[in-house]
Coordinates of C-alpha atoms in Angstrom, one line a residue:
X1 CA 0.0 0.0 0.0
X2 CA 1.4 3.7 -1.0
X3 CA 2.2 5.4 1.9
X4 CA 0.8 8.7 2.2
X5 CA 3.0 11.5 3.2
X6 CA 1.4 13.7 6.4
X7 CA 3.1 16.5 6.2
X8 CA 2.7 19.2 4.3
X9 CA 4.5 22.6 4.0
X10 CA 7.5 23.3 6.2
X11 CA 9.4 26.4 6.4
X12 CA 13.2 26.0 8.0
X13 CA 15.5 28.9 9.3
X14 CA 19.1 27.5 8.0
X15 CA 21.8 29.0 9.9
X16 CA 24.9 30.6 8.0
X17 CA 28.1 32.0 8.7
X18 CA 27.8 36.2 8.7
X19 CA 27.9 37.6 5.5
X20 CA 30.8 40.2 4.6
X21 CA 31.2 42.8 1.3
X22 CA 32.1 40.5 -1.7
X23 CA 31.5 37.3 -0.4
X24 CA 30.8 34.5 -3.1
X25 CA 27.1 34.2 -1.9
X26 CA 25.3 32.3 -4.4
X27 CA 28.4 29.4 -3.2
X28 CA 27.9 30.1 0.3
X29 CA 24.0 30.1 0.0
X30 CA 24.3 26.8 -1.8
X31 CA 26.6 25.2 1.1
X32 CA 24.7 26.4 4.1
X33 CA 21.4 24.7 2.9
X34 CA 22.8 20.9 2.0
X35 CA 25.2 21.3 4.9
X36 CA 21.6 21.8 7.0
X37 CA 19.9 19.1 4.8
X38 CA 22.6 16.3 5.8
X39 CA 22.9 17.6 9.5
X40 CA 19.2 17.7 9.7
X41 CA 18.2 14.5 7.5
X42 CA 15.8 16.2 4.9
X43 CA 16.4 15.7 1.5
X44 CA 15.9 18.7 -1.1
X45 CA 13.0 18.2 -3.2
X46 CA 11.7 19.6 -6.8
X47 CA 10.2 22.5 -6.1
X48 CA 11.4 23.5 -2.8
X49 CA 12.0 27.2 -2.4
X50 CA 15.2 28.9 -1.0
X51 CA 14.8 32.5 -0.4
X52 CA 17.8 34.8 1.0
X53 CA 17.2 37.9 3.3
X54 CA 18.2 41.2 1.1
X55 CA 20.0 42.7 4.1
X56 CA 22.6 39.9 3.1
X57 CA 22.4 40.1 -0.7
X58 CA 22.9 44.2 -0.5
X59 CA 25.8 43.7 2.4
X60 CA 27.7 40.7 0.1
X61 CA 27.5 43.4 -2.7
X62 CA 29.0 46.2 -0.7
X63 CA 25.5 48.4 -1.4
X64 CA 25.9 51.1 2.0
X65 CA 26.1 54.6 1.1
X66 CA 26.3 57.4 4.0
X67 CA 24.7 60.6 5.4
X68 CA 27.3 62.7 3.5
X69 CA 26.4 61.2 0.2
X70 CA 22.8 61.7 0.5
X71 CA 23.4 65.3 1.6
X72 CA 25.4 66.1 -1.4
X73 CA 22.6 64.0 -3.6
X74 CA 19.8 66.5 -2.0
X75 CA 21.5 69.4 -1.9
X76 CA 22.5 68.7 -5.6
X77 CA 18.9 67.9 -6.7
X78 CA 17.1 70.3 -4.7
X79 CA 19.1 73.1 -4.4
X80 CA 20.0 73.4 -0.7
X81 CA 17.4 76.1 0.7
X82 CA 14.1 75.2 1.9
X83 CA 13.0 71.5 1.1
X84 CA 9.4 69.9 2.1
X85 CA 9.8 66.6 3.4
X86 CA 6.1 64.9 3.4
X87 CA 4.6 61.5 4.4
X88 CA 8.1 59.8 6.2
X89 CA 7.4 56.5 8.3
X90 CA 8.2 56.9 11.7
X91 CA 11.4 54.8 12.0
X92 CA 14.5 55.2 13.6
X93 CA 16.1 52.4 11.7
X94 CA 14.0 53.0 8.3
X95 CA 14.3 56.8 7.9
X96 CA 15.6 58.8 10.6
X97 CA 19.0 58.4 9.3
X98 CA 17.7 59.2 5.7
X99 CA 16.2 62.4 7.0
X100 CA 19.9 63.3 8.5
X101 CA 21.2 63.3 5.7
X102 CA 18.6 64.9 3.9
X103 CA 18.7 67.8 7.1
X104 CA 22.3 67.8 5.8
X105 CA 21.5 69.1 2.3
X106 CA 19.6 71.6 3.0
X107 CA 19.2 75.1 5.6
X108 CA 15.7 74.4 6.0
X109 CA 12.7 71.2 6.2
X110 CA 9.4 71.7 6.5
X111 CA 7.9 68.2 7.9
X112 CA 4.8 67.3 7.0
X113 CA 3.8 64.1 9.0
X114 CA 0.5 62.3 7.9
X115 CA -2.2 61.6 10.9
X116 CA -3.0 59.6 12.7
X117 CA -0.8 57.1 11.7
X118 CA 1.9 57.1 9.0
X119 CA 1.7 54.7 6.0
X120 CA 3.1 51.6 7.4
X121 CA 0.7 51.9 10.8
X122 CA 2.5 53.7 13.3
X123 CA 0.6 55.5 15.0
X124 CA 0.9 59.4 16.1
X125 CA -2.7 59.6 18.1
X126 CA -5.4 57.0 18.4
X127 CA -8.3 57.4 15.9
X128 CA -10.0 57.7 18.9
X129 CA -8.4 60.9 20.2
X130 CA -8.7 62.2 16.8
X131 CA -12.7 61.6 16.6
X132 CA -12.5 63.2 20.4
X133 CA -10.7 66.4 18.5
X134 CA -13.1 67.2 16.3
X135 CA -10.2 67.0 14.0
X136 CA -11.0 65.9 10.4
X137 CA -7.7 64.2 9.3
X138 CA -8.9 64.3 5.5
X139 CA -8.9 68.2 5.1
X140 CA -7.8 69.7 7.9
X141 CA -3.5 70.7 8.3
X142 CA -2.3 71.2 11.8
X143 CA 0.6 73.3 13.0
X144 CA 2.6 72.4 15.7
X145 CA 1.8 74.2 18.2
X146 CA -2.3 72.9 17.6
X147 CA -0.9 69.8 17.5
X148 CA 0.3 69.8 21.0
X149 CA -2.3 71.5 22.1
X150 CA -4.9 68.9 20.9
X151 CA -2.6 65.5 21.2
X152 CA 0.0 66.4 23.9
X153 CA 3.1 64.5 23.8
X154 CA 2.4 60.4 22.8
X155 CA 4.9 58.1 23.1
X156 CA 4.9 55.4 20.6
X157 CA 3.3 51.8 22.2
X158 CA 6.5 50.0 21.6
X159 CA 9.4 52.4 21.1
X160 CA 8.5 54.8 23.7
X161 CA 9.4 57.2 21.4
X162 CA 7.7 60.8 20.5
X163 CA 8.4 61.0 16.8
X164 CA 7.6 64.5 16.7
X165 CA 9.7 65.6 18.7
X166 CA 12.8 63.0 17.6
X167 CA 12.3 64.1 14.3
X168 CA 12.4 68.1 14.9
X169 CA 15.4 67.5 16.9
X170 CA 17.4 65.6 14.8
X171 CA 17.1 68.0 12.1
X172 CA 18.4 70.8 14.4
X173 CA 21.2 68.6 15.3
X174 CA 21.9 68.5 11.5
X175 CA 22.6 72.2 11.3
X176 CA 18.9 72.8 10.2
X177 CA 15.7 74.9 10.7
X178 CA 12.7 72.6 10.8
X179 CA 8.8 73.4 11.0
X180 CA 6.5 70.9 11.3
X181 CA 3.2 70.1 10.0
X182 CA 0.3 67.5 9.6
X183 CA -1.9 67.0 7.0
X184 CA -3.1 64.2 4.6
X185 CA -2.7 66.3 1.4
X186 CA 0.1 66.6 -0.7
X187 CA -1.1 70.1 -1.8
X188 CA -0.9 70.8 2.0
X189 CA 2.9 71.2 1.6
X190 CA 3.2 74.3 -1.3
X191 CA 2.3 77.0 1.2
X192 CA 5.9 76.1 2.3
X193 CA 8.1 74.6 0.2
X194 CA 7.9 74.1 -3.8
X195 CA 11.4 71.5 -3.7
X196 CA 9.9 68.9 -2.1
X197 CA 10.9 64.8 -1.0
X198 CA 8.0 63.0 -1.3
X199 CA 8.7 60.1 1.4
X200 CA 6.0 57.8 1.1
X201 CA 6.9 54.2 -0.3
X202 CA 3.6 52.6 -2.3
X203 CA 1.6 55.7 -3.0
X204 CA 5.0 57.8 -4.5
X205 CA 3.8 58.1 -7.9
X206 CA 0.4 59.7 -7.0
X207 CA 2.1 62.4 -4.6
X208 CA 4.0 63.6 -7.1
X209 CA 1.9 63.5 -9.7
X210 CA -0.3 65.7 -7.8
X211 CA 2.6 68.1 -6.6
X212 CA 3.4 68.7 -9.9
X213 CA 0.1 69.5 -11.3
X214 CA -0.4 72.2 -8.4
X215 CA 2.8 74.0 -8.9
X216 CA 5.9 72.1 -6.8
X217 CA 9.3 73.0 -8.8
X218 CA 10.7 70.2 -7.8
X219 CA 10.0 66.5 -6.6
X220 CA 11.8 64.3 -5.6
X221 CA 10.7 60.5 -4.6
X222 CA 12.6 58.5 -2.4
X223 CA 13.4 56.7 -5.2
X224 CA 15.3 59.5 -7.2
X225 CA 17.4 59.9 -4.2
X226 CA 21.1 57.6 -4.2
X227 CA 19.8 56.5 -7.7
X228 CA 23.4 56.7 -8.9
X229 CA 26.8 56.9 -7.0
X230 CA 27.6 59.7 -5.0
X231 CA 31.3 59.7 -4.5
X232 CA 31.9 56.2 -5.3
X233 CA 29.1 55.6 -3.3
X234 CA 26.7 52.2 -3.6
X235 CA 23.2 53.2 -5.0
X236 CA 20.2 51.6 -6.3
X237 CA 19.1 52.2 -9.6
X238 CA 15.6 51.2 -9.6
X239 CA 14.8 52.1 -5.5
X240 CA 17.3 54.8 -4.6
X241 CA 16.8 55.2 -0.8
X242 CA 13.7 53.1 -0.5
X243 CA 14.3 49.5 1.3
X244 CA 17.4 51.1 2.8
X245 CA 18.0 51.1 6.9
X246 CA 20.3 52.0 9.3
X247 CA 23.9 50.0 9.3
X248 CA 26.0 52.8 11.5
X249 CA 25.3 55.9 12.9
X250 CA 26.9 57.6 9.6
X251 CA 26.0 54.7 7.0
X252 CA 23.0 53.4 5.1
X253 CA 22.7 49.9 4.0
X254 CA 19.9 50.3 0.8
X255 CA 18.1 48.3 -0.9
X256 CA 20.1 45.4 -2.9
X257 CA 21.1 46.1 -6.7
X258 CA 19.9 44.0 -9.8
X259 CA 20.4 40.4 -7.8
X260 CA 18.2 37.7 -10.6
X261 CA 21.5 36.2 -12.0
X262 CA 22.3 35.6 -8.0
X263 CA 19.0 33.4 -7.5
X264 CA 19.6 32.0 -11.2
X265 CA 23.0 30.6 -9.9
X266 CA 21.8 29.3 -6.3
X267 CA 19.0 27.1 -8.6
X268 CA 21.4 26.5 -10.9
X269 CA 24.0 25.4 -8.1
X270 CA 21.1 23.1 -6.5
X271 CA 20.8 21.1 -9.7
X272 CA 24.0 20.3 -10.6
X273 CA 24.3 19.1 -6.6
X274 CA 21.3 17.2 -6.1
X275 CA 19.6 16.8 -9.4
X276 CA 16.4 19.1 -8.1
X277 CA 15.0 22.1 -10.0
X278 CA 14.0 24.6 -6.9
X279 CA 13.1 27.9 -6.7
X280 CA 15.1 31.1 -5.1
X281 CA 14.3 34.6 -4.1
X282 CA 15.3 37.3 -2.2
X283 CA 13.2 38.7 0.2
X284 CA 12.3 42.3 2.4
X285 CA 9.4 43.0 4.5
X286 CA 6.6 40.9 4.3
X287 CA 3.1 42.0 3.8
X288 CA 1.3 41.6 7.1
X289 CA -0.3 43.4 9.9
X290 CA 0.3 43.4 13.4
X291 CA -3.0 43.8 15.0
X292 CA -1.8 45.5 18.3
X293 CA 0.5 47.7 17.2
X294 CA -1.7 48.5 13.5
X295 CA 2.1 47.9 11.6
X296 CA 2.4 46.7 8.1
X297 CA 5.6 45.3 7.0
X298 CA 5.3 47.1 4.0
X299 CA 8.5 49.4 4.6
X300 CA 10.3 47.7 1.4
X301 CA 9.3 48.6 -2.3
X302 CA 8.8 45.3 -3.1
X303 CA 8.6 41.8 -1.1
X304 CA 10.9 40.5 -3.5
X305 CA 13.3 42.2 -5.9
X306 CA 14.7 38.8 -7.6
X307 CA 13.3 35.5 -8.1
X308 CA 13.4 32.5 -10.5
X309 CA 10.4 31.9 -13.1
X310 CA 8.6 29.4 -11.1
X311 CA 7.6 31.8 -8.6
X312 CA 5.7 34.3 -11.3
X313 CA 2.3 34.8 -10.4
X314 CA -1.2 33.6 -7.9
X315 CA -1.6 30.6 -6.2
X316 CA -4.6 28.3 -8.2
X317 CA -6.4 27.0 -5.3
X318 CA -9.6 25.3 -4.8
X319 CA -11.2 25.9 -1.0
X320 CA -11.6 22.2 0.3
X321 CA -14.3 23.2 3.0
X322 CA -16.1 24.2 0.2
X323 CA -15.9 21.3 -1.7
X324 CA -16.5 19.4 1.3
X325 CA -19.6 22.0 2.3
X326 CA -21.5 22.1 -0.8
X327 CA -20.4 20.1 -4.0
X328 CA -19.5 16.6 -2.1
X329 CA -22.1 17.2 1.4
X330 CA -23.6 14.0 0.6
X331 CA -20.1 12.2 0.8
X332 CA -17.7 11.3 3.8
X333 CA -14.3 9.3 4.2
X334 CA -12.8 7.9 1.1
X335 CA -15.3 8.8 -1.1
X336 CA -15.0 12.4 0.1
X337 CA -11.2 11.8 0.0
X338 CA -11.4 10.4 -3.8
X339 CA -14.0 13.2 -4.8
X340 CA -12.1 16.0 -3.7
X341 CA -9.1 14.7 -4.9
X342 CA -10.8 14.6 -8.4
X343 CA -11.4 17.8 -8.3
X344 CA -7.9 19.2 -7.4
X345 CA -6.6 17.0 -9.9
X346 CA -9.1 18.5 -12.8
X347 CA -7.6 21.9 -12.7
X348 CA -5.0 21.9 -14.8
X349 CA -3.8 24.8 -14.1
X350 CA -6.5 26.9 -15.9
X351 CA -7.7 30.2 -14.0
X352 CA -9.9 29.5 -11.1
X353 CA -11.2 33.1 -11.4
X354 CA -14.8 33.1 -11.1
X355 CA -15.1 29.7 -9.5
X356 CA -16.9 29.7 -5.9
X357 CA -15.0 26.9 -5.4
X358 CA -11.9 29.0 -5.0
X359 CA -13.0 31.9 -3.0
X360 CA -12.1 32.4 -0.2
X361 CA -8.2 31.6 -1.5
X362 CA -5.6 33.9 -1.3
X363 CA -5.4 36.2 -3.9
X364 CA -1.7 37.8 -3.5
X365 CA 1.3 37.0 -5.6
X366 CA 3.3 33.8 -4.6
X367 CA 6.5 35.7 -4.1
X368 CA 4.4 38.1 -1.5
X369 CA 3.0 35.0 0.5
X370 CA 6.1 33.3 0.2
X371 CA 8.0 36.4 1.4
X372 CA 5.9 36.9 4.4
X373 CA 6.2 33.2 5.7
X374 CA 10.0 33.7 5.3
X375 CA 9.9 37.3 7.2
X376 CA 8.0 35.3 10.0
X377 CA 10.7 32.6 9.8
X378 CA 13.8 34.2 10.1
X379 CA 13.0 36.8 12.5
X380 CA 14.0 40.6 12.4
X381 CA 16.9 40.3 14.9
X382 CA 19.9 37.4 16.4
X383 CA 17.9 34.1 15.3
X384 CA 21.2 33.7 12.5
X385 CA 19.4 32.4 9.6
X386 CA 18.9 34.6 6.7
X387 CA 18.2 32.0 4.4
X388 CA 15.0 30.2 4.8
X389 CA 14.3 26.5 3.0
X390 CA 10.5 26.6 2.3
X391 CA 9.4 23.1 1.3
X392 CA 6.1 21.2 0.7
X393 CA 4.2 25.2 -1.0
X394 CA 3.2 24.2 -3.9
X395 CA 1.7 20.3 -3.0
X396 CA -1.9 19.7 -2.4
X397 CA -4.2 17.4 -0.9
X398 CA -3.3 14.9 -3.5
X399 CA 0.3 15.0 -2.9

């Protein structure tokens, strides 16, 4: 009798050695996961997915720039007078080092902070103390001083810090004049400033496509900041100073470079050492929320900036307590078993768009699903394992 396997998908955190500039890491990746499969006695399958943290794929490629070299980018870009600096996160690791050097490159910001809550969840004020305001967060634009006088001074739940107030002062420290304000609106902003850094991360396009359509000089995204080397800087191309975070107190560590011939050669690599064809990618944040704290882990551009063909596109799922519900209710134990397992088998990959029978699935790209199960895996501070071995994702019931 065929013995059926009872276990489905299992994600493992494989420990490596630390990752330096120029390191051969496609070699090293490929070592550290069958050195874990013999210590560990799991064999690597077709299929199987080995994703790399992009901390480790920008630090092997040397991809830091510093506060100096953004200053000069900014100041070069924007002119070096008064620059509007709208809709940051509230991150110490994520951007306060970014606006350093950004306070650098200029002699004065205006800050615009979005309310309640920036775009990745943190929270200024509660939406409670805001409906106790009177406030109306859509239209209305705050000073500071109103600000204070409505709000107080909040801590953040989990930092314990007052953004405000960390923000304003580190731009002073940076030789700087600052003014702060909140509002929603981009158009808030040209009162004060027509140079403007448009900060946010998913919504960058729209903001300055607005800005520019109601008079801003210049904009600049994130993204056309540390776009090319400053200095003999590392840059990135395509992101600029999104995806970047804190390495020193003078350095940023941004977002890694062009990296798909890197996951091409780990796969590659694999093959030729066990015979199996798996997938690899890189992966950033991943794309949940944390319901106490209301955070997304949306702070990258992307989940993923490399990965190998087989992860392109949306799981093609069929809901089984559907099946089980309505099309096969009459049914129970092998029967059930042999009717559902029909039906899996019957989809041949067409589109399940439209079907009941799928709703209820997922509907988010695999490298974004993948991504977040490997952000969950490896853990955002000393668990050692940047590389994650995801196996059993793409079997089934009839596996």
């Amino acid at each position: 009798m065929e013995k059926t396997r009872k276990v489905g998908t299992v994600s493992r955190g494989i420990r490596c050695p630390i990752f330096r500039e120029g390191d051969d890491l496609a070699k090293m990746v490929t070592e550290s996961v069958l050195e874990a499969a013999e210590s560990d006695g799991f064999a690597i399958r077709d299929r199987d997915v080995i994703a790399l943290t992009e901390s480790i794929v920008a630090r092997a490629q040397g991809n830091y720039c510093s506060v100096d070299d953004i200053a000069t980018d900014v100041k070069a870009k924007l002119g070096g007078e008064t620059v509007g600096v709208i809709f940051p996160i509230l991150s110490r690791n994520r951007f306060a080092i970014c606006l350093r050097g950004i306070a650098k490159g200029c002699k004065k910001v205006v800050l615009m902070l979005s309310y309640p809550s920036d775009e990745v969840g943190n929270h200024l004020v509660s939406m409670d103390a805001i409906d106790e305001s009177g406030v109306n967060p859509y239209s209305d634009v705050l000073s500071l001083e109103k600000y204070r006088e409505l709000f107080g001074y909040e801590k953040h739940e989990f930092t314990g810090v007052d953004y405000v107030e960390y923000y304003g002062d580190l731009v002073k420290e940076c030789g700087a004049e600052v003014e702060i304000i909140f509002a929603n609106q981009a158009k808030a902003i040209l009162p004060y400033a027509d140079h403007i850094i448009n900060c946010d991360i998913h919504t960058r396009a729209r903001t300055k496509r607005i800005l520019l359509a109601n008079g801003a000089k210049v904009v600049c995204s994130l993204d056309d900041l540390m776009n090319s080397p400053v200095n003999g800087s590392g840059c990135n191309e395509k992101y600029g100073l999104l995806g970047s975070n804190k390495s020193t107190e003078n350095k940023i560590k941004l977002f890694p470079r062009e990296c798909r011939d890197l996951v091409l050669t780990i796969q590659k690599n694999i093959l030729n050492a066990t015979g199996k064809h798996v997938e690899v990618m890189v992966y950033g944040d991943g794309a949940f929320k944390d319901p106490q704290g209301k955070i997304w882990e949306l702070a990258d551009p992307v989940v993923s900036p490399a990965f190998t063909d087989g992860l392109i596109g949306t799981p093609n799922e069929l809901k089984l307590k559907y099946l089980a519900d309505n099309d096969f209710a009459n049914l129970s134990g092998e029967e059930l078993k042999a009717a559902i397992s029909a039906s899996i088998k019957a989809k041949d990959g067409s589109s399940l768009v439209g079907n009941m029978a799928s709703q209820g699935t997922t509907p988010r790209q695999l490298t974004d699903l993948i991504g977040s199960l490997c952000d969950l895996t490896s853990g955002s501070g000393d668990k050692g394992t940047p590389v994650v071995l995801v196996q059993g994702y793409f079997d089934n019931y009839t596996n």
